[in-house]
Short mmCIF file of C-alpha atoms in Angstrom, two decimals:
data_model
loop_
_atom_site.label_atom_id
_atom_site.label_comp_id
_atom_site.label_asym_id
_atom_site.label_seq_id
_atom_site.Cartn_x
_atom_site.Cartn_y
_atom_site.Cartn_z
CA UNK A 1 -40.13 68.39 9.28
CA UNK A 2 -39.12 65.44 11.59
CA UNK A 3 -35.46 65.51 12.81
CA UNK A 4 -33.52 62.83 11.85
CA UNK A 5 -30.24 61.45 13.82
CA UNK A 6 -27.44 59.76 12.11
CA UNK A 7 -25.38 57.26 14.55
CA UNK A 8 -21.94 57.15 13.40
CA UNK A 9 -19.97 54.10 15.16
CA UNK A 10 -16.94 54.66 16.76
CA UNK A 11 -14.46 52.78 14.25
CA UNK A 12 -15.42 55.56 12.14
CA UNK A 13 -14.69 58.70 14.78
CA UNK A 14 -11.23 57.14 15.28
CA UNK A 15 -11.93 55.39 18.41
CA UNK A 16 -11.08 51.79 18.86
CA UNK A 17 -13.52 49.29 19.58
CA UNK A 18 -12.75 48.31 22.87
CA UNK A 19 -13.84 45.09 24.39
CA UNK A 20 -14.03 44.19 27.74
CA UNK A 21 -13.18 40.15 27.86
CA UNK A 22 -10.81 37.78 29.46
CA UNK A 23 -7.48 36.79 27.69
CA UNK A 24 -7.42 33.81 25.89
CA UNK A 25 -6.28 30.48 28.13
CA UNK A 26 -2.61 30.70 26.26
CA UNK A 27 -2.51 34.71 27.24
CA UNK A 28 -3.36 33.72 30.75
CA UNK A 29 -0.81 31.19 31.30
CA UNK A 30 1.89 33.34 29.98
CA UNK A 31 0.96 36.10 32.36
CA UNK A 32 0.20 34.08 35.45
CA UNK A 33 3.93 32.59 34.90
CA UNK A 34 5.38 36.07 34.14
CA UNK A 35 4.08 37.64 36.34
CA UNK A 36 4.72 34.86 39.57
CA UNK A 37 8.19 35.34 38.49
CA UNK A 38 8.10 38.77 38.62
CA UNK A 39 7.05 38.91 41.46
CA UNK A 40 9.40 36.45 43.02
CA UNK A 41 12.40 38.72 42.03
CA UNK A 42 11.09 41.79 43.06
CA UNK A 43 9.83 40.72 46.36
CA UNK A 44 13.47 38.62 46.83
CA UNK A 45 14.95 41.95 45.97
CA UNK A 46 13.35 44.05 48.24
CA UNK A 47 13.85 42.04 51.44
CA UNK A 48 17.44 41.87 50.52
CA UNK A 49 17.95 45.53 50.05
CA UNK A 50 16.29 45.48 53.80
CA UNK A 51 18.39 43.20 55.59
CA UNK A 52 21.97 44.61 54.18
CA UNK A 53 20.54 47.91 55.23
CA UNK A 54 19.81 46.60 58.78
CA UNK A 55 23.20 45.56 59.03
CA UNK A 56 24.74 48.80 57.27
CA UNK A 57 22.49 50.47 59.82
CA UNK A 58 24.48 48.55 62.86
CA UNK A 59 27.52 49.01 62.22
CA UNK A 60 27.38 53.03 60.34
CA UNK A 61 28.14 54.65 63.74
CA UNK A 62 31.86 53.26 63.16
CA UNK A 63 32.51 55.57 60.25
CA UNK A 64 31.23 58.72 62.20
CA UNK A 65 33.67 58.06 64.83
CA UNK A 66 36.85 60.88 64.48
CA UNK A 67 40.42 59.45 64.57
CA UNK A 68 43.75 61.45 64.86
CA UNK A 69 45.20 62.81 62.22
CA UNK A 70 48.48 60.09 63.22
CA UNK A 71 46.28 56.90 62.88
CA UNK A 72 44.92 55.01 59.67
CA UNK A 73 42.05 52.88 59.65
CA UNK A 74 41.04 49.40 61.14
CA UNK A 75 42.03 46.84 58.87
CA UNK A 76 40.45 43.42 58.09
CA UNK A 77 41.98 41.21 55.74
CA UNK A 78 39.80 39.60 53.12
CA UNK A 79 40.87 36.06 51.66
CA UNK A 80 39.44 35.06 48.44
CA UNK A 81 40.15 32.07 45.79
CA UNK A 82 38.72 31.31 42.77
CA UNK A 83 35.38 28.29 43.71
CA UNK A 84 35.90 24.93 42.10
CA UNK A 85 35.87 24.64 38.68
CA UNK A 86 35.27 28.39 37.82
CA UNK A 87 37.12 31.50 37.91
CA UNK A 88 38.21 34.43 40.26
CA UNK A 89 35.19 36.55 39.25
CA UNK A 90 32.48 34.58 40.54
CA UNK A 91 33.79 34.96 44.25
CA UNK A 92 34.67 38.99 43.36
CA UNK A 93 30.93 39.32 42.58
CA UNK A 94 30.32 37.57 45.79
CA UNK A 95 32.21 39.29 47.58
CA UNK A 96 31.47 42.83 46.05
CA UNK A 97 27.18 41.93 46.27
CA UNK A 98 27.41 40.44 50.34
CA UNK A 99 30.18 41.55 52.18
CA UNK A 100 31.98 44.33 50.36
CA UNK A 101 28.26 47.21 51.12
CA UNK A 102 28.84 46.63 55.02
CA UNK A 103 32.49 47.57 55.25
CA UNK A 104 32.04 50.30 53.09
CA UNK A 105 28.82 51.40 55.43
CA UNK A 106 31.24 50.82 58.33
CA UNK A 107 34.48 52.91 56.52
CA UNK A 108 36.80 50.04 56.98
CA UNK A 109 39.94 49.41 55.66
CA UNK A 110 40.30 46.04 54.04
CA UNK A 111 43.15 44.51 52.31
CA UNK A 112 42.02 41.19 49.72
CA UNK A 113 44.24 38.27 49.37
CA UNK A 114 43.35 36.32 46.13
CA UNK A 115 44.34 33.10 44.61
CA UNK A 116 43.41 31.98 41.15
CA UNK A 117 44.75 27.97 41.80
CA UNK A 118 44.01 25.92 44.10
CA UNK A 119 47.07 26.49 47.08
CA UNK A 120 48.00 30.07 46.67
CA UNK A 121 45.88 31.42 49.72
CA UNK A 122 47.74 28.31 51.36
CA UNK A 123 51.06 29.51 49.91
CA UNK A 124 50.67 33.49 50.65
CA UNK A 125 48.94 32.96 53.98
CA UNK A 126 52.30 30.92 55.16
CA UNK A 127 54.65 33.63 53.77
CA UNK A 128 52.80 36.49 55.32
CA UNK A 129 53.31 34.57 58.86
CA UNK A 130 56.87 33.52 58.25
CA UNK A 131 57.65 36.92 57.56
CA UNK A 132 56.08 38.88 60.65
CA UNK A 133 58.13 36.09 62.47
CA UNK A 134 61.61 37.23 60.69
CA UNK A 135 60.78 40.42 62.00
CA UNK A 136 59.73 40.08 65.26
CA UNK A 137 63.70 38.47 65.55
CA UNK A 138 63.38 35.09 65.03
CA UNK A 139 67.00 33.39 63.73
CA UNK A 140 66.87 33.02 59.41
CA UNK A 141 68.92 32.44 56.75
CA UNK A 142 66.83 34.26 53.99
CA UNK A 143 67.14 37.49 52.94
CA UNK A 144 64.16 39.46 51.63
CA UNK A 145 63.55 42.09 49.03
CA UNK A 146 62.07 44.87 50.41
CA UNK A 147 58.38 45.15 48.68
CA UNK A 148 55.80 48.11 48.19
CA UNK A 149 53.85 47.35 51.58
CA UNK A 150 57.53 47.45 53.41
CA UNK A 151 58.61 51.15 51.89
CA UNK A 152 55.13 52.50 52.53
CA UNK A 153 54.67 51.60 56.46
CA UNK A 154 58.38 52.60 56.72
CA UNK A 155 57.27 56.19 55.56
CA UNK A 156 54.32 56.16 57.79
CA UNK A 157 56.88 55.19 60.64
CA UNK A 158 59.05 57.63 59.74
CA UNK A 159 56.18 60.50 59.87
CA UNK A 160 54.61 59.01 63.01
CA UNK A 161 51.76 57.40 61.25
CA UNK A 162 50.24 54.43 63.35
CA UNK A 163 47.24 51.66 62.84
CA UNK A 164 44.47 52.68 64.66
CA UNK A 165 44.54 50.50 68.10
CA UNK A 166 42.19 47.89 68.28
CA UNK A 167 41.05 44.37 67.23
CA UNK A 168 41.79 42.86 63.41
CA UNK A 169 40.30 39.92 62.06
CA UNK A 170 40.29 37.67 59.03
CA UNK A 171 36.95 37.15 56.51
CA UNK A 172 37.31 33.87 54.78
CA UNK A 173 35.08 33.39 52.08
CA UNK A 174 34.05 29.83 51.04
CA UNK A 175 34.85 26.32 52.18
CA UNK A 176 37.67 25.76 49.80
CA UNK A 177 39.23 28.85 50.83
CA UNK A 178 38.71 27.99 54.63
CA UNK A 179 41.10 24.73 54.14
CA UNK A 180 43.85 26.52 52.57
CA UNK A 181 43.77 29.17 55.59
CA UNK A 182 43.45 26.50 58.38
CA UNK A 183 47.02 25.04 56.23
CA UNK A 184 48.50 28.14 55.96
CA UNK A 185 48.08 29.20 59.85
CA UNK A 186 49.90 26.03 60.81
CA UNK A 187 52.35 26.19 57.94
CA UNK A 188 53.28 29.42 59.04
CA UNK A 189 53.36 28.92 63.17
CA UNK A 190 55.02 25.32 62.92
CA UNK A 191 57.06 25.26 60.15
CA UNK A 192 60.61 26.42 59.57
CA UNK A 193 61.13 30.02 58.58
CA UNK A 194 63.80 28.53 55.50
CA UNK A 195 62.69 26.88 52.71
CA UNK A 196 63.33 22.96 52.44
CA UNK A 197 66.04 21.53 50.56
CA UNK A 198 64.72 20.77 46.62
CA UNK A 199 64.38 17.25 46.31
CA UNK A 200 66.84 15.45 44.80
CA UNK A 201 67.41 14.99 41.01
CA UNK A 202 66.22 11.43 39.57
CA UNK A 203 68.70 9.88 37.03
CA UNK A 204 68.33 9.34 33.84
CA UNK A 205 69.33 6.13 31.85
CA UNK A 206 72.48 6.43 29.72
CA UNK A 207 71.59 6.68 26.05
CA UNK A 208 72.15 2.64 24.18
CA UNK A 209 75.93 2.89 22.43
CA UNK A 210 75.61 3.06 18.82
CA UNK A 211 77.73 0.82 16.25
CA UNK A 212 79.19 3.57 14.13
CA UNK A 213 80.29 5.82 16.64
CA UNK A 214 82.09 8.07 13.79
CA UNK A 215 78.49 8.39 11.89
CA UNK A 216 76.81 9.17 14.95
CA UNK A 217 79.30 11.96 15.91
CA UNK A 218 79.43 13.98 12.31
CA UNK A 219 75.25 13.61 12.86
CA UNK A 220 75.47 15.04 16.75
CA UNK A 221 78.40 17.78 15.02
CA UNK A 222 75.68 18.66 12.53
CA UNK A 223 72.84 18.84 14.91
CA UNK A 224 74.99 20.80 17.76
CA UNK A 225 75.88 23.31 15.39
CA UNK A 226 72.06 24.19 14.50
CA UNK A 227 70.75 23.82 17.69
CA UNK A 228 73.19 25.90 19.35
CA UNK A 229 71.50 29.43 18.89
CA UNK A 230 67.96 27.50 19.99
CA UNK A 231 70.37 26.19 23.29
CA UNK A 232 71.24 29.30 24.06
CA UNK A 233 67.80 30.81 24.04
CA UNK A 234 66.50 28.50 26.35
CA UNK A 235 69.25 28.78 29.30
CA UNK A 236 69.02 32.71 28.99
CA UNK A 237 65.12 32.05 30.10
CA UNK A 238 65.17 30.64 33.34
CA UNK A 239 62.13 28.50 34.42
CA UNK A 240 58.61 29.64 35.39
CA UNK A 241 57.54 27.95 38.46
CA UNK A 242 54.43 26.06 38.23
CA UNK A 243 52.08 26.42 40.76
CA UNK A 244 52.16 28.02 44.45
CA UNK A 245 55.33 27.20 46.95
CA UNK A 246 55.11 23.61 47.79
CA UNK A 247 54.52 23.55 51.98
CA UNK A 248 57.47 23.74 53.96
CA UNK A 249 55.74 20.63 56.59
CA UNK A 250 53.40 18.41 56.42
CA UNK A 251 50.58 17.99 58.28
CA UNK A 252 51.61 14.53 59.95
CA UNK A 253 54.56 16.66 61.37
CA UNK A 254 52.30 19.27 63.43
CA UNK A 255 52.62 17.55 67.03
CA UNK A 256 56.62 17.48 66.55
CA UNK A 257 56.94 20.72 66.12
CA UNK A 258 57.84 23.30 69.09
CA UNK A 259 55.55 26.62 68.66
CA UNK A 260 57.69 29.41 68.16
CA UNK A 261 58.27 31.90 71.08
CA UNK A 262 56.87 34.94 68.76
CA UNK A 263 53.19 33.66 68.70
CA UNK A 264 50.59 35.51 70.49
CA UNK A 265 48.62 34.27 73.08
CA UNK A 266 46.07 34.94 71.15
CA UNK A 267 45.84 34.84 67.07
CA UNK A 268 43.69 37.27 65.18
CA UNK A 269 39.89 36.35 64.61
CA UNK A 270 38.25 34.60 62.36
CA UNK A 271 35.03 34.67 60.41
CA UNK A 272 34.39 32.17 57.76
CA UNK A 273 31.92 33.47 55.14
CA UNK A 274 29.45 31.27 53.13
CA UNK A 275 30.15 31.48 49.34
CA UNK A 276 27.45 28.26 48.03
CA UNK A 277 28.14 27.51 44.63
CA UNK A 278 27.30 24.68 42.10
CA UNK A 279 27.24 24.32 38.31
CA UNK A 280 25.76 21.89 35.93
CA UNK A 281 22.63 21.57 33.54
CA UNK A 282 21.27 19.25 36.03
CA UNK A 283 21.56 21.78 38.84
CA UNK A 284 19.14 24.20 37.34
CA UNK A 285 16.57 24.26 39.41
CA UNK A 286 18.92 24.35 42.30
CA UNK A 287 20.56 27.84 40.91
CA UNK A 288 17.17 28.68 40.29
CA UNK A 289 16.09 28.28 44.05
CA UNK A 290 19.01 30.54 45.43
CA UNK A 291 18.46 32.70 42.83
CA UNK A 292 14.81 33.83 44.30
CA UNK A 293 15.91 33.29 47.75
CA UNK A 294 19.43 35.74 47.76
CA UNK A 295 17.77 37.65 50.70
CA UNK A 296 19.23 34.41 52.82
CA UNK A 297 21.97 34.94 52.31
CA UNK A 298 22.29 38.08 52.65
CA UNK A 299 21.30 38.22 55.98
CA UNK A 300 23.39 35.66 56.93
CA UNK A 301 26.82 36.95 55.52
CA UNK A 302 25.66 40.03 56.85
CA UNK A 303 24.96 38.81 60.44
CA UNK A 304 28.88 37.25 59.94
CA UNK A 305 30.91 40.37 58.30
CA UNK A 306 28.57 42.87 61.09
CA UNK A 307 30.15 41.03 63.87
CA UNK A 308 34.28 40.98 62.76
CA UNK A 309 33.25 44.77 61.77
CA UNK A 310 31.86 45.37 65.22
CA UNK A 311 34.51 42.90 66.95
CA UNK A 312 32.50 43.70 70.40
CA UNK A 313 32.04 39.82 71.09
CA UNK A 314 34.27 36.68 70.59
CA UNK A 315 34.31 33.11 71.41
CA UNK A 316 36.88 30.24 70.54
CA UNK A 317 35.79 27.21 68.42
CA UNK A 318 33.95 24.71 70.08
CA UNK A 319 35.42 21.11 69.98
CA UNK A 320 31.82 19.56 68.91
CA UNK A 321 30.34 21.68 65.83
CA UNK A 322 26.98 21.11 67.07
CA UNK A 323 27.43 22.76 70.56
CA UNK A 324 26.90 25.97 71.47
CA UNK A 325 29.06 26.43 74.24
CA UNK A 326 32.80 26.40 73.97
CA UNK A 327 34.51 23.51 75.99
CA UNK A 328 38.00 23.24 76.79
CA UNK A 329 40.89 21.84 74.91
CA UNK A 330 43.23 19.79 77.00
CA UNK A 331 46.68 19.28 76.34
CA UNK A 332 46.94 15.39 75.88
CA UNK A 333 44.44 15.77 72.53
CA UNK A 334 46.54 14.26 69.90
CA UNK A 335 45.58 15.08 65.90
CA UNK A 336 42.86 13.35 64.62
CA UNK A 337 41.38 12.29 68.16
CA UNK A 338 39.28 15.56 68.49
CA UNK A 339 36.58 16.88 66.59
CA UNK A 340 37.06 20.64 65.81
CA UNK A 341 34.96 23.17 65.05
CA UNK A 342 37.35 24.23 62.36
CA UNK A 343 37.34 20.87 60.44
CA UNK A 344 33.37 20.90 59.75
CA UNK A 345 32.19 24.59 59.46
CA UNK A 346 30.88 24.78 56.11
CA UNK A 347 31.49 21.45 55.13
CA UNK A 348 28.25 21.52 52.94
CA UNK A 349 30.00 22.87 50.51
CA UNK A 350 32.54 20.28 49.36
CA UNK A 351 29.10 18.27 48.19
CA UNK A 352 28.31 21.04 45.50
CA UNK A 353 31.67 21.03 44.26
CA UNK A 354 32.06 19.80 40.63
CA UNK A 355 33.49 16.44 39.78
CA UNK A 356 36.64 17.55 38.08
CA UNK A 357 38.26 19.06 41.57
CA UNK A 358 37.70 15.42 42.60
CA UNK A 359 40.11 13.93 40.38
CA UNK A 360 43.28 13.26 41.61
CA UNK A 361 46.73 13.66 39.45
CA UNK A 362 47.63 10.06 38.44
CA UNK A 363 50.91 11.41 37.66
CA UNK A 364 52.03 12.72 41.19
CA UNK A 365 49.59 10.61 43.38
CA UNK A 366 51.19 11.94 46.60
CA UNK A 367 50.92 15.78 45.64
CA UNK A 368 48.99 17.36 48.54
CA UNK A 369 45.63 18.90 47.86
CA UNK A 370 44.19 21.22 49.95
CA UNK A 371 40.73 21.36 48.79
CA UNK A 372 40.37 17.51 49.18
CA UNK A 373 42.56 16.75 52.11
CA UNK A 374 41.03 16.31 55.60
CA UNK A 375 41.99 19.58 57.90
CA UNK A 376 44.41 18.74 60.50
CA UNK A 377 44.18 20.58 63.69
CA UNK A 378 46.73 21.03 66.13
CA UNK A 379 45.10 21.77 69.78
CA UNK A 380 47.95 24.49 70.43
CA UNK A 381 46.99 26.57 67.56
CA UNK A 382 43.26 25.78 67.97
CA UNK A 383 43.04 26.95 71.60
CA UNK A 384 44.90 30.18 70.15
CA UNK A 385 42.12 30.68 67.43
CA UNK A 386 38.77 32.51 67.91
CA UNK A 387 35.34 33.72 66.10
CA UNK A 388 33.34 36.57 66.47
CA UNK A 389 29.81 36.70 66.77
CA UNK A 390 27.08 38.82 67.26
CA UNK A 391 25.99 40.18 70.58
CA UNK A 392 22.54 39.24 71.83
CA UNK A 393 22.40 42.88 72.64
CA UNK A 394 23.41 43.80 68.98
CA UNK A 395 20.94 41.43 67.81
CA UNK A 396 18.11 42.84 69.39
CA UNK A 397 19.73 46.49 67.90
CA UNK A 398 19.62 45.27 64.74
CA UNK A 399 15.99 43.59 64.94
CA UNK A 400 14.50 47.21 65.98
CA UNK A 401 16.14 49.59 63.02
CA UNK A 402 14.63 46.63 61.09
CA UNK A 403 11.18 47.25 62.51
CA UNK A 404 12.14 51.09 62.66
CA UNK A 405 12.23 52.03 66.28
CA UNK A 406 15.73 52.38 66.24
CA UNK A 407 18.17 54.10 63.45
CA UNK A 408 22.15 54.43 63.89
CA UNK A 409 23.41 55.30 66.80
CA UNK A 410 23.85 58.95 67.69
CA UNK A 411 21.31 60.15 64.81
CA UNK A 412 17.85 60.20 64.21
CA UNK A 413 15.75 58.76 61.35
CA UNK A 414 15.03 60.77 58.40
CA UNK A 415 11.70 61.96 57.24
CA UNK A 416 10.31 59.37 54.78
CA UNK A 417 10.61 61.29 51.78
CA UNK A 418 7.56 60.48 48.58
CA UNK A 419 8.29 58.51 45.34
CA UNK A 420 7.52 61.37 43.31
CA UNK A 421 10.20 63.49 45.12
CA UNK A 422 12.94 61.10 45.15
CA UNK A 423 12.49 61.11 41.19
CA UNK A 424 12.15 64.56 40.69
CA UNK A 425 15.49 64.45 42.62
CA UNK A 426 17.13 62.28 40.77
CA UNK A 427 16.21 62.50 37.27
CA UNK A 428 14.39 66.34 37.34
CA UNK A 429 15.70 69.51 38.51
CA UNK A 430 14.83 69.16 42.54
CA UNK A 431 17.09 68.93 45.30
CA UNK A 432 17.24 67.35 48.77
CA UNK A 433 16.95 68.90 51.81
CA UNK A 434 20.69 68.00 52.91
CA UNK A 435 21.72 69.36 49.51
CA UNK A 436 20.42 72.56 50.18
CA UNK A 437 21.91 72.74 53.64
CA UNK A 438 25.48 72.61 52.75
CA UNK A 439 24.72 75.49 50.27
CA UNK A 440 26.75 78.88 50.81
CA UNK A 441 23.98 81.28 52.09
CA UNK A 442 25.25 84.47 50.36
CA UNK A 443 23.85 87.84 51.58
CA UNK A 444 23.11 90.84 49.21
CA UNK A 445 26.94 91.69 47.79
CA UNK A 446 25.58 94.03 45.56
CA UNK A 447 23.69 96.73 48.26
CA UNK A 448 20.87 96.75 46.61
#
């Protein structure tokens, strides 16, 4: 008998019925666009990670460096303001995604100086300066509370606990914050060490007599006696200050002004940070751009927060922003008749800035405004300034650990270790070779 063979398709074993085809036209759209962006970010990503490494690489031999036990850390001080026409934790996450991985790489101290309106960096800058100058012996009038930061250095005095020797600096983050610093510094150097007298009180018209004076003074009688618990509440409470310290000069009094005979020859350095920012609907495809492109910026803030952390080379600010070379400053420049380098660096900025900060206060049209009033230099403070820079030697440093010939200095590159290990790791049960190193090696304790 002829053996027959029964063909059973696959829907029926339980396999699907696979077809090789191409998507549909609306399937490929979808993943050419999703995938394009994709691959945007992750690319963007990646060469970001690479760049703050490179610069974390640069500067990591700082924090293997061994200080006495009598000496704290390098400090840099950090000044940060809330942009234009947005809050404080825009520029944290700035500061915290660019600038905060290569101190931390480096083991820096840092101390950050916020302000949440626009004139408080202004305001606390001056008052920092005015008092290192009461205590350095300069003649005052004003007696100050003693604060946290006061009781803990005198403690460290007390137990011989110094600063570790060596250069400081200032990271200024953002254009609008750059202004209120440039005020501040000059504030601080040129103006008095007292406050200004308050201005004085305008006067009030006299109330219109009334007819029936006995009328109106059973009313006021009546009144008085209900108000007077609401009276009393409201002198008890004293009255909230609005808004930072109001300057004690003004910039058209600068050249007037004799410097003080406690400033340095030389004031601390300066780096001014790029913090771009820009709202609006319209703007989209703006914040879209910078968005895929953060690995620019990253490199650059690196490249600028690298060299104050290094401190190795410095230059003063050039007279002509678009020079390279730094030319002298002579002594007959009078304000406004030079071009500093300190009035245009990132002056791109104020163009992104939104309309509102623009406005000016009908109300008080003479109120100064640091974010929209020109900087005014004065050449005795700006010969005293200075910004540091990378090296061309620490440039050249840097480009190698990026290509990988070079690693930090004083150690050797590690082994390149597989994906697969690096999860098993971190998620599974494995451990890394440096792990395992600073294990106890226990002999046999039981003799056996």
């Amino acid at each position: 008998m002829p053996s027959t063979s029964i063909f059973i398709p696959n829907t029926l074993q339980g396999m699907p019925n696979l077809r090789m085809k191409l998507p549909s036209r609306n399937w490929m759209i979808f993943f050419t666009i999703t995938g394009s962006f994709a691959a945007a970010i992750i690319y963007d990503r990646r060469e970001k990670r690479r760049a703050q490494q490179k610069w974390c690489d640069l500067v990591a031999h700082i924090s293997k460096e061994h200080l006495p036990i009598e000496q704290t850390r390098r400090k840099i001080n950090v000044f940060l303001s809330a942009p234009p026409g947005d809050g404080l934790r825009i520029a944290r996450d700035h500061f915290k995604e660019y600038v905060k991985p290569i101190l931390v790489a480096a083991a820096l101290d840092y101390q950050v100086i916020e302000g949440r309106r626009e004139g408080d960096i202004r305001a606390g800058y001056a008052e920092r300066i005015r008092k290192w100058r009461r205590k350095a012996g300069e003649p005052t009038t004003v007696v100050e509370d003693p604060t946290v930061e006061d009781v803990v250095f005198a403690a460290r005095t007390q137990m011989g606990v110094i600063e570790e020797p060596g250069p400081k600096g200032d990271l200024v983050i953002g254009r609008h914050t750059w202004k209120e610093y440039v005020r501040g510094l000059h504030e601080g150097w040129l103006g008095p060490l007292d406050p200004p007298p308050p201005p004085p009180p305008t006067e009030e018209p006299a109330p219109a007599e009334s007819s029936t004076p006995a009328a109106e003074a059973s009313s006021e009688a009546k009144e008085g006696d209900a108000n007077a618990p609401e009276q009393e509440k409201k002198e008890e409470k004293p009255a909230k200050p609005v808004g930072p310290t109001p300057a004690y000069i003004s910039t058209s009094d600068y050249s007037s002004q004799p410097l003080p005979r406690t400033i340095p020859e030389t004031l601390s350095g300066s780096v001014p940070i790029a913090f771009p920012h820009i709202l609006g609907f319209l703007n989209t495809p703006i914040r879209l751009y910078r968005y895929l492109n953060q690995r620019h910026m990253a490199e650059s803030v690196g490249r600028d927060v690298a060299a104050i952390v290094l401190a190795s080379y410095s230059r003063p600010y050039n007279t002509d922003s678009g020079s390279s070379d730094a030319s002298p400053i002579s002594s007959d420049d009078t304000l406004g008749s030079t071009t500093y380098e300190q009035q245009t660096v990132l002056e791109e900025e104020e163009k992104e800035w939104h309309k509102s900060v623009h406005r000016k206060d009908e109300a008080n049209p003479d109120k100064e405004r640091e974010w929209l009033d020109d900087i005014v230099i004065d050449p005795r403070l700006a010969s005293r300034m200075h910004r540091y820079s990378v090296s061309p030697e620490e440039e050249a440093r840097a480009q190698r650990i990026l290509e990988g010939q070079e690693y930090i200095l004083g150690q050797e590159r590690p082994v390149p270790v597989p994906f697969w290990k690096r999860m098993w790791v971190k998620y599974g049960y494995g451990e890394d070779e440096e792990t395992l190193r600073r294990k106890p090696i226990l002999g046999n304790l039981d003799e056996e």
